[in-house]
mmCIF file of C-alpha atoms (C1' of nucleotides) in Angstrom:
data_model
loop_
_atom_site.group_PDB
_atom_site.id
_atom_site.type_symbol
_atom_site.label_atom_id
_atom_site.label_comp_id
_atom_site.label_asym_id
_atom_site.label_seq_id
_atom_site.Cartn_x
_atom_site.Cartn_y
_atom_site.Cartn_z
ATOM 1 C CA VAL A 60 187.803 101.164 91.734
ATOM 2 C CA SER A 61 190.739 98.823 91.351
ATOM 3 C CA GLU A 62 192.819 98.349 88.261
ATOM 4 C CA LEU A 63 191.649 94.793 88.103
ATOM 5 C CA LEU A 64 188.019 95.804 88.132
ATOM 6 C CA ARG A 65 188.622 98.355 85.404
ATOM 7 C CA ARG A 66 190.214 95.748 83.183
ATOM 8 C CA LEU A 67 187.389 93.338 83.796
ATOM 9 C CA ARG A 68 184.909 95.986 82.767
ATOM 10 C CA GLU A 69 186.893 96.556 79.589
ATOM 11 C CA ARG A 70 186.617 92.903 78.820
ATOM 12 C CA GLY A 71 182.856 93.225 78.923
ATOM 13 C CA TRP A 72 182.422 91.402 82.199
ATOM 14 C CA ARG A 73 179.203 91.820 84.064
ATOM 15 C CA ILE A 74 180.109 93.468 87.314
ATOM 16 C CA THR A 75 178.204 91.881 90.147
ATOM 17 C CA PRO A 76 178.610 92.596 93.858
ATOM 18 C CA GLN A 77 180.293 89.214 94.225
ATOM 19 C CA ARG A 78 182.844 89.913 91.518
ATOM 20 C CA ARG A 79 183.490 93.371 92.848
ATOM 21 C CA ALA A 80 184.161 91.934 96.276
ATOM 22 C CA ILE A 81 186.509 89.292 94.916
ATOM 23 C CA ALA A 82 188.411 91.829 92.830
ATOM 24 C CA HIS A 83 188.715 94.060 95.872
ATOM 25 C CA VAL A 84 190.070 91.266 98.023
ATOM 26 C CA LEU A 85 192.673 90.332 95.445
ATOM 27 C CA ALA A 86 193.844 93.884 94.810
ATOM 28 C CA GLY A 87 197.378 94.850 95.630
ATOM 29 C CA GLU A 88 200.776 93.256 95.704
ATOM 30 C CA HIS A 89 201.949 90.594 98.099
ATOM 31 C CA VAL A 90 198.494 89.096 98.327
ATOM 32 C CA HIS A 91 198.491 85.312 98.097
ATOM 33 C CA LEU A 92 195.162 84.041 99.305
ATOM 34 C CA THR A 93 193.546 80.651 98.996
ATOM 35 C CA ALA A 94 190.059 80.364 97.558
ATOM 36 C CA GLU A 95 188.790 79.791 101.055
ATOM 37 C CA GLN A 96 190.437 82.980 102.294
ATOM 38 C CA VAL A 97 189.085 84.981 99.400
ATOM 39 C CA PHE A 98 185.686 83.581 100.278
ATOM 40 C CA GLU A 99 185.962 84.600 103.926
ATOM 41 C CA SER A 100 187.132 88.093 103.095
ATOM 42 C CA ALA A 101 184.574 88.657 100.380
ATOM 43 C CA ARG A 102 181.879 87.442 102.718
ATOM 44 C CA SER A 103 182.346 90.439 104.982
ATOM 45 C CA THR A 104 181.177 92.640 102.145
ATOM 46 C CA VAL A 105 178.758 90.291 100.412
ATOM 47 C CA PRO A 106 177.467 87.842 103.031
ATOM 48 C CA GLU A 107 175.467 85.777 100.574
ATOM 49 C CA ILE A 108 178.442 84.965 98.337
ATOM 50 C CA SER A 109 179.048 81.264 97.821
ATOM 51 C CA LEU A 110 182.309 79.365 97.768
ATOM 52 C CA ALA A 111 181.427 77.972 94.352
ATOM 53 C CA THR A 112 181.168 81.470 92.930
ATOM 54 C CA VAL A 113 184.568 82.298 94.371
ATOM 55 C CA TYR A 114 186.093 79.224 92.778
ATOM 56 C CA ASN A 115 184.420 79.827 89.445
ATOM 57 C CA THR A 116 185.387 83.461 89.363
ATOM 58 C CA LEU A 117 188.991 82.774 90.305
ATOM 59 C CA LYS A 118 189.176 80.152 87.608
ATOM 60 C CA GLU A 119 187.972 82.612 85.023
ATOM 61 C CA LEU A 120 190.373 85.282 86.197
ATOM 62 C CA VAL A 121 193.224 82.813 85.854
ATOM 63 C CA ALA A 122 192.022 81.763 82.411
ATOM 64 C CA MET A 123 191.999 85.353 81.211
ATOM 65 C CA GLY A 124 195.413 85.972 82.700
ATOM 66 C CA GLU A 125 194.372 88.581 85.251
ATOM 67 C CA VAL A 126 195.374 86.401 88.165
ATOM 68 C CA SER A 127 197.973 83.689 88.524
ATOM 69 C CA GLU A 128 197.935 80.522 90.535
ATOM 70 C CA VAL A 129 200.710 79.726 92.953
ATOM 71 C CA ALA A 130 201.020 76.086 93.922
ATOM 72 C CA ASN A 131 202.213 75.668 97.473
ATOM 73 C CA GLY A 132 203.213 72.145 98.356
ATOM 74 C CA GLY A 133 200.252 69.885 98.732
ATOM 75 C CA GLY A 134 198.088 72.612 100.174
ATOM 76 C CA PRO A 135 195.418 74.659 98.464
ATOM 77 C CA VAL A 136 196.361 76.881 95.556
ATOM 78 C CA ARG A 137 197.082 80.538 96.259
ATOM 79 C CA PHE A 138 195.905 83.312 93.982
ATOM 80 C CA ASP A 139 198.095 86.247 93.039
ATOM 81 C CA SER A 140 196.693 89.250 91.211
ATOM 82 C CA ASN A 141 200.095 90.816 90.713
ATOM 83 C CA VAL A 142 200.611 89.765 87.124
ATOM 84 C CA GLU A 143 201.994 93.099 86.002
ATOM 85 C CA ARG A 144 205.317 92.889 87.760
ATOM 86 C CA PRO A 145 207.007 89.549 87.067
ATOM 87 C CA HIS A 146 208.270 87.881 90.180
ATOM 88 C CA HIS A 147 209.013 84.585 91.820
ATOM 89 C CA HIS A 148 208.043 83.073 95.137
ATOM 90 C CA LEU A 149 209.709 81.973 98.301
ATOM 91 C CA THR A 150 207.821 79.599 100.546
ATOM 92 C CA CYS A 151 208.346 78.063 103.953
ATOM 93 C CA LEU A 152 208.226 74.288 104.038
ATOM 94 C CA GLU A 153 207.194 74.418 107.667
ATOM 95 C CA CYS A 154 204.415 76.979 107.951
ATOM 96 C CA GLY A 155 203.623 77.592 104.305
ATOM 97 C CA SER A 156 204.315 81.321 104.465
ATOM 98 C CA LEU A 157 204.914 82.836 101.069
ATOM 99 C CA VAL A 158 206.610 86.020 99.931
ATOM 100 C CA ASP A 159 207.377 87.615 96.579
ATOM 101 C CA VAL A 160 210.868 87.738 95.191
ATOM 102 C CA TYR A 161 211.668 90.230 92.495
ATOM 103 C CA PRO A 162 214.488 89.026 90.312
ATOM 104 C CA GLU A 163 217.284 91.547 90.082
ATOM 105 C CA GLY A 164 219.246 91.766 86.888
ATOM 106 C CA GLU A 165 216.466 89.760 85.315
ATOM 107 C CA ARG A 166 218.100 86.420 84.866
ATOM 108 C CA SER A 167 217.731 85.263 81.305
ATOM 109 C CA LEU A 168 215.046 82.677 81.003
ATOM 110 C CA SER A 169 216.118 81.788 77.496
ATOM 111 C CA LEU A 170 216.318 78.078 77.015
ATOM 112 C CA LYS A 171 218.884 76.958 74.505
ATOM 113 C CA ASP A 172 217.454 73.527 74.814
ATOM 114 C CA SER A 173 213.754 74.228 74.705
ATOM 115 C CA HIS A 174 213.160 70.824 73.157
ATOM 116 C CA GLY A 175 210.942 72.378 70.538
ATOM 117 C CA TYR A 176 208.558 73.713 73.142
ATOM 118 C CA GLU A 177 207.138 77.168 72.702
ATOM 119 C CA VAL A 178 207.843 78.560 76.151
ATOM 120 C CA VAL A 179 205.326 81.056 77.427
ATOM 121 C CA GLY A 180 206.221 81.326 81.073
ATOM 122 C CA VAL A 181 208.213 80.161 84.022
ATOM 123 C CA THR A 182 207.349 79.341 87.567
ATOM 124 C CA ILE A 183 210.160 79.665 90.034
ATOM 125 C CA THR A 184 209.588 78.809 93.652
ATOM 126 C CA TYR A 185 212.243 78.737 96.316
ATOM 127 C CA HIS A 186 211.613 76.403 99.216
ATOM 128 C CA GLY A 187 213.011 76.805 102.660
ATOM 129 C CA TYR A 188 212.281 77.870 106.189
ATOM 130 C CA CYS A 189 211.094 81.314 107.110
ATOM 131 C CA PRO A 190 212.641 83.280 109.973
ATOM 132 C CA ASP A 191 209.962 82.102 112.373
ATOM 133 C CA CYS A 192 210.436 78.467 111.468
ATOM 134 C CA THR A 193 214.217 78.343 111.213
ATOM 135 C CA GLY A 194 215.708 76.331 114.034
ATOM 136 C CA GLU A 195 212.574 74.803 115.442
ATOM 137 C CA ALA A 196 211.969 72.976 112.218
ATOM 138 C CA ALA A 197 215.629 72.420 111.420
ATOM 139 C CA ALA A 198 215.407 69.021 113.054
ATOM 140 C CA PRO A 199 212.371 67.226 111.630
ATOM 141 C CA ASN A 200 210.676 64.560 113.689
ATOM 142 C CA VAL B 151 219.282 45.885 91.538
ATOM 143 C CA SER B 152 218.738 49.583 91.107
ATOM 144 C CA GLU B 153 220.649 52.345 92.807
ATOM 145 C CA LEU B 154 217.470 53.442 94.484
ATOM 146 C CA LEU B 155 216.863 50.018 95.944
ATOM 147 C CA ARG B 156 220.408 49.830 97.203
ATOM 148 C CA ARG B 157 220.042 53.125 99.012
ATOM 149 C CA LEU B 158 216.763 52.073 100.528
ATOM 150 C CA ARG B 159 218.397 48.940 101.842
ATOM 151 C CA GLU B 160 221.141 51.054 103.379
ATOM 152 C CA ARG B 161 218.531 53.065 105.151
ATOM 153 C CA GLY B 162 217.287 49.901 106.767
ATOM 154 C CA TRP B 163 214.112 49.676 104.775
ATOM 155 C CA ARG B 164 212.289 46.404 104.657
ATOM 156 C CA ILE B 165 212.374 45.303 101.076
ATOM 157 C CA THR B 166 209.028 43.918 100.056
ATOM 158 C CA PRO B 167 207.954 42.814 96.587
ATOM 159 C CA GLN B 168 205.777 45.925 96.405
ATOM 160 C CA ARG B 169 208.610 48.275 97.221
ATOM 161 C CA ARG B 170 210.933 46.499 94.863
ATOM 162 C CA ALA B 171 208.401 46.886 92.074
ATOM 163 C CA ILE B 172 207.884 50.578 92.807
ATOM 164 C CA ALA B 173 211.625 51.236 92.920
ATOM 165 C CA HIS B 174 212.026 49.411 89.633
ATOM 166 C CA VAL B 175 209.310 51.439 87.947
ATOM 167 C CA LEU B 176 210.822 54.702 89.117
ATOM 168 C CA ALA B 177 214.366 53.853 88.105
ATOM 169 C CA GLY B 178 216.126 55.886 85.484
ATOM 170 C CA GLU B 179 216.130 59.431 84.229
ATOM 171 C CA HIS B 180 213.339 61.171 82.409
ATOM 172 C CA VAL B 181 210.719 59.199 84.273
ATOM 173 C CA HIS B 182 207.825 61.338 85.501
ATOM 174 C CA LEU B 183 204.979 59.094 86.434
ATOM 175 C CA THR B 184 201.828 59.766 88.399
ATOM 176 C CA ALA B 185 200.944 57.566 91.365
ATOM 177 C CA GLU B 186 198.306 55.926 89.217
ATOM 178 C CA GLN B 187 200.859 55.133 86.521
ATOM 179 C CA VAL B 188 203.324 53.745 89.032
ATOM 180 C CA PHE B 189 200.485 51.608 90.325
ATOM 181 C CA GLU B 190 199.625 50.260 86.878
ATOM 182 C CA SER B 191 203.219 49.468 86.043
ATOM 183 C CA ALA B 192 204.003 47.889 89.374
ATOM 184 C CA ARG B 193 200.868 45.806 89.081
ATOM 185 C CA SER B 194 202.313 43.897 86.137
ATOM 186 C CA THR B 195 204.974 42.546 88.460
ATOM 187 C CA VAL B 196 203.033 42.409 91.704
ATOM 188 C CA PRO B 197 199.340 42.034 90.822
ATOM 189 C CA GLU B 198 198.154 42.277 94.411
ATOM 190 C CA ILE B 199 199.729 45.671 95.066
ATOM 191 C CA SER B 200 197.295 48.345 96.218
ATOM 192 C CA LEU B 201 197.080 51.958 95.225
ATOM 193 C CA ALA B 202 197.300 52.988 98.870
ATOM 194 C CA THR B 203 200.633 51.254 99.208
ATOM 195 C CA VAL B 204 201.899 53.058 96.144
ATOM 196 C CA TYR B 205 200.829 56.390 97.569
ATOM 197 C CA ASN B 206 202.267 55.660 100.979
ATOM 198 C CA THR B 207 205.546 54.437 99.567
ATOM 199 C CA LEU B 208 205.931 57.386 97.245
ATOM 200 C CA LYS B 209 205.227 59.725 100.125
ATOM 201 C CA GLU B 210 207.969 58.145 102.188
ATOM 202 C CA LEU B 211 210.413 58.240 99.309
ATOM 203 C CA VAL B 212 209.727 61.929 98.915
ATOM 204 C CA ALA B 213 210.095 62.511 102.653
ATOM 205 C CA MET B 214 213.495 60.845 102.671
ATOM 206 C CA GLY B 215 214.581 62.774 99.608
ATOM 207 C CA GLU B 216 214.999 59.823 97.277
ATOM 208 C CA VAL B 217 212.260 61.009 94.972
ATOM 209 C CA SER B 218 210.958 64.455 94.162
ATOM 210 C CA GLU B 219 207.476 65.625 93.381
ATOM 211 C CA VAL B 220 206.751 67.584 90.248
ATOM 212 C CA ALA B 221 203.539 69.562 90.273
ATOM 213 C CA ASN B 222 201.964 69.771 86.849
ATOM 214 C CA GLY B 223 199.170 72.267 86.575
ATOM 215 C CA GLY B 224 196.049 71.090 88.300
ATOM 216 C CA GLY B 225 196.678 67.479 87.413
ATOM 217 C CA PRO B 226 198.054 64.718 89.571
ATOM 218 C CA VAL B 227 201.582 65.024 90.936
ATOM 219 C CA ARG B 228 204.404 63.367 89.004
ATOM 220 C CA PHE B 229 207.241 61.545 90.712
ATOM 221 C CA ASP B 230 210.849 61.897 89.640
ATOM 222 C CA SER B 231 213.578 59.642 91.011
ATOM 223 C CA ASN B 232 216.357 61.589 89.372
ATOM 224 C CA VAL B 233 217.453 63.556 92.402
ATOM 225 C CA GLU B 234 221.151 63.085 91.761
ATOM 226 C CA ARG B 235 221.419 65.371 88.784
ATOM 227 C CA PRO B 236 219.787 68.722 89.484
ATOM 228 C CA HIS B 237 217.451 69.803 86.735
ATOM 229 C CA HIS B 238 214.342 71.763 85.934
ATOM 230 C CA HIS B 239 211.195 70.927 84.031
ATOM 231 C CA LEU B 240 209.447 71.987 80.900
ATOM 232 C CA THR B 241 205.770 71.190 80.589
ATOM 233 C CA CYS B 242 203.134 71.504 77.904
ATOM 234 C CA LEU B 243 200.047 73.459 78.915
ATOM 235 C CA GLU B 244 198.026 71.579 76.339
ATOM 236 C CA CYS B 245 198.867 67.913 76.726
ATOM 237 C CA GLY B 246 200.784 67.939 79.983
ATOM 238 C CA SER B 247 203.917 66.403 78.504
ATOM 239 C CA LEU B 248 206.969 66.959 80.649
ATOM 240 C CA VAL B 249 210.673 66.868 79.914
ATOM 241 C CA ASP B 250 213.826 67.495 81.901
ATOM 242 C CA VAL B 251 215.936 70.568 81.362
ATOM 243 C CA TYR B 252 219.496 70.569 82.558
ATOM 244 C CA PRO B 253 220.685 74.057 83.359
ATOM 245 C CA GLU B 254 223.847 74.950 81.530
ATOM 246 C CA GLY B 255 226.331 77.204 83.262
ATOM 247 C CA GLU B 256 224.425 76.528 86.440
ATOM 248 C CA ARG B 257 222.628 79.787 86.961
ATOM 249 C CA SER B 258 223.224 81.083 90.424
ATOM 250 C CA LEU B 259 220.292 80.487 92.662
ATOM 251 C CA SER B 260 221.670 82.771 95.319
ATOM 252 C CA LEU B 261 219.046 85.090 96.661
ATOM 253 C CA LYS B 262 220.325 88.425 97.836
ATOM 254 C CA ASP B 263 216.918 89.082 99.173
ATOM 255 C CA SER B 264 216.106 85.819 100.849
ATOM 256 C CA HIS B 265 213.912 87.658 103.326
ATOM 257 C CA GLY B 266 215.548 85.773 106.138
ATOM 258 C CA TYR B 267 214.451 82.441 104.757
ATOM 259 C CA GLU B 268 216.848 79.549 104.871
ATOM 260 C CA VAL B 269 216.571 78.403 101.285
ATOM 261 C CA VAL B 270 216.979 74.688 100.757
ATOM 262 C CA GLY B 271 215.812 74.254 97.203
ATOM 263 C CA VAL B 272 214.240 75.663 94.104
ATOM 264 C CA THR B 273 211.566 74.476 91.761
ATOM 265 C CA ILE B 274 211.737 75.838 88.273
ATOM 266 C CA THR B 275 209.128 74.881 85.740
ATOM 267 C CA TYR B 276 208.813 76.303 82.272
ATOM 268 C CA HIS B 277 205.356 76.292 80.784
ATOM 269 C CA GLY B 278 204.554 76.248 77.116
ATOM 270 C CA TYR B 279 203.448 74.131 74.224
ATOM 271 C CA CYS B 280 205.276 71.057 73.097
ATOM 272 C CA PRO B 281 206.048 70.422 69.424
ATOM 273 C CA ASP B 282 202.939 68.305 69.007
ATOM 274 C CA CYS B 283 200.674 70.916 70.527
ATOM 275 C CA THR B 284 202.156 74.057 68.987
ATOM 276 C CA GLY B 285 199.792 75.568 66.484
ATOM 277 C CA GLU B 286 196.727 73.508 67.179
ATOM 278 C CA ALA B 287 196.542 74.830 70.687
ATOM 279 C CA ALA B 288 197.771 78.302 69.831
ATOM 280 C CA ALA B 289 194.160 79.409 69.516
ATOM 281 C CA PRO B 290 192.311 78.219 72.622
ATOM 282 C CA ASN B 291 188.588 77.602 72.442
ATOM 283 C "C1'" DG C 155 163.917 90.853 77.772
ATOM 284 C "C1'" DT C 156 167.773 88.016 77.445
ATOM 285 C "C1'" DA C 157 171.928 86.235 78.352
ATOM 286 C "C1'" DT C 158 174.694 85.413 82.098
ATOM 287 C "C1'" DA C 159 175.961 84.955 87.082
ATOM 288 C "C1'" DT C 160 174.550 83.004 91.398
ATOM 289 C "C1'" DG C 161 173.702 79.689 95.263
ATOM 290 C "C1'" DC C 162 173.041 75.275 96.687
ATOM 291 C "C1'" DA C 163 173.992 70.680 97.041
ATOM 292 C "C1'" DA C 164 175.914 66.853 94.987
ATOM 293 C "C1'" DA C 165 179.653 64.909 92.465
ATOM 294 C "C1'" DG C 166 184.619 64.396 91.270
ATOM 295 C "C1'" DC C 167 189.393 63.382 91.763
ATOM 296 C "C1'" DA C 168 193.677 62.819 94.066
ATOM 297 C "C1'" DT C 169 195.322 61.526 98.204
ATOM 298 C "C1'" DT C 170 195.304 59.929 103.101
ATOM 299 C "C1'" DT C 171 193.991 57.137 106.991
ATOM 300 C "C1'" DG C 172 192.174 53.345 110.261
ATOM 301 C "C1'" DC C 173 192.532 48.894 111.136
ATOM 302 C "C1'" DA C 174 192.836 43.961 110.865
ATOM 303 C "C1'" DT C 175 195.920 40.878 108.377
ATOM 304 C "C1'" DT C 176 200.306 39.443 106.538
ATOM 305 C "C1'" DA C 177 205.070 39.071 106.025
ATOM 306 C "C1'" DA C 178 210.116 40.799 106.454
ATOM 307 C "C1'" DA C 179 213.839 40.640 109.532
ATOM 308 C "C1'" DT D 218 208.969 36.644 117.383
ATOM 309 C "C1'" DT D 219 208.654 41.193 116.778
ATOM 310 C "C1'" DT D 220 208.056 45.098 114.279
ATOM 311 C "C1'" DA D 221 206.715 47.081 110.253
ATOM 312 C "C1'" DA D 222 204.224 46.828 105.614
ATOM 313 C "C1'" DT D 223 200.029 45.631 103.202
ATOM 314 C "C1'" DG D 224 195.232 45.759 101.418
ATOM 315 C "C1'" DC D 225 190.833 47.257 101.790
ATOM 316 C "C1'" DA D 226 187.449 50.555 102.218
ATOM 317 C "C1'" DA D 227 186.057 54.611 104.142
ATOM 318 C "C1'" DA D 228 187.238 59.371 104.878
ATOM 319 C "C1'" DT D 229 189.323 63.687 103.623
ATOM 320 C "C1'" DG D 230 190.239 68.073 101.250
ATOM 321 C "C1'" DC D 231 190.075 70.843 97.409
ATOM 322 C "C1'" DT D 232 187.665 71.909 93.461
ATOM 323 C "C1'" DT D 233 184.066 71.438 89.886
ATOM 324 C "C1'" DT D 234 179.425 70.880 88.119
ATOM 325 C "C1'" DG D 235 174.166 70.668 87.343
ATOM 326 C "C1'" DC D 236 170.400 73.118 87.671
ATOM 327 C "C1'" DA D 237 166.789 76.255 89.108
ATOM 328 C "C1'" DT D 238 166.657 81.077 90.456
ATOM 329 C "C1'" DA D 239 168.062 85.741 90.397
ATOM 330 C "C1'" DT D 240 170.125 89.696 88.189
ATOM 331 C "C1'" DA D 241 173.182 92.893 85.190
ATOM 332 C "C1'" DC D 242 172.900 94.851 80.974
#
DNA sequence: GTATATGCAAAGCATTTGCATTAAA
DNA sequence: TTTAATGCAAATGCTTTGCATATAC
């Protein structure tokens, strides 16, 4: 009975086994799965779930703001259900690993020069090499 | 005789009409074109240029650090040749417009908690609604 | 009972790749 | 002349969509 599922119910969503499984897979912090990974995990609970349903459901969750997308280089999009605690990401250019970074002191995101845009959010991603990839990858081919 | 072209020559690149055209299209600040757009523009100078060549060339430019990629929602990647002056981006969720934002006071990007990652760069993108889209888009369908 | 979610398979789009040909150096 | 770049077309990978069927409410 995850928080996510509770909120979905409040929104009047029909709770199907597929959606329950997806919500369960996404629950928790530090979870950054691709659609494919969500599919594989959900499949262990609901074997008949289809990849299309996973994609469609994720898309809806993103649209309603319950889940956020995390672009990771050219690779597939990752999905992050931790939208309650604002945070940034740190990714490895070599292996694609991804961890959360909680801003301390909450750097001001105010834009003096917002160019007339109505800013509603920021995406901050740090790129680098994770402990496992440091060194080996330091010298690219 | 753009700066970009000069640097490519220094790197020992073979300068072909196609590459010259691509470099010319990308020259300057505040240019954020998609591969398709680079293709269309370059075509006016070199009609026989192929989209594959544009993609391949852009990929190499990115790999050598002369051009940076700017992800923009789900849409096609934009290419930005302004790698000399560090800056961030501001995009419109409605129309996809994109402008440069130069950080004032240079906010420190130091990560106390870098989780052991060797950080080599940051991508900061502000999302919102541009002047033209504010209001109209405030109430999504 | 009715509106909505599902699975399947096909389509879509951006991007990459294989390979024979062409051209820069 | 040699090595690398090009164009073409086919292939790839991720994601979306159409539609008939199944199901939550």
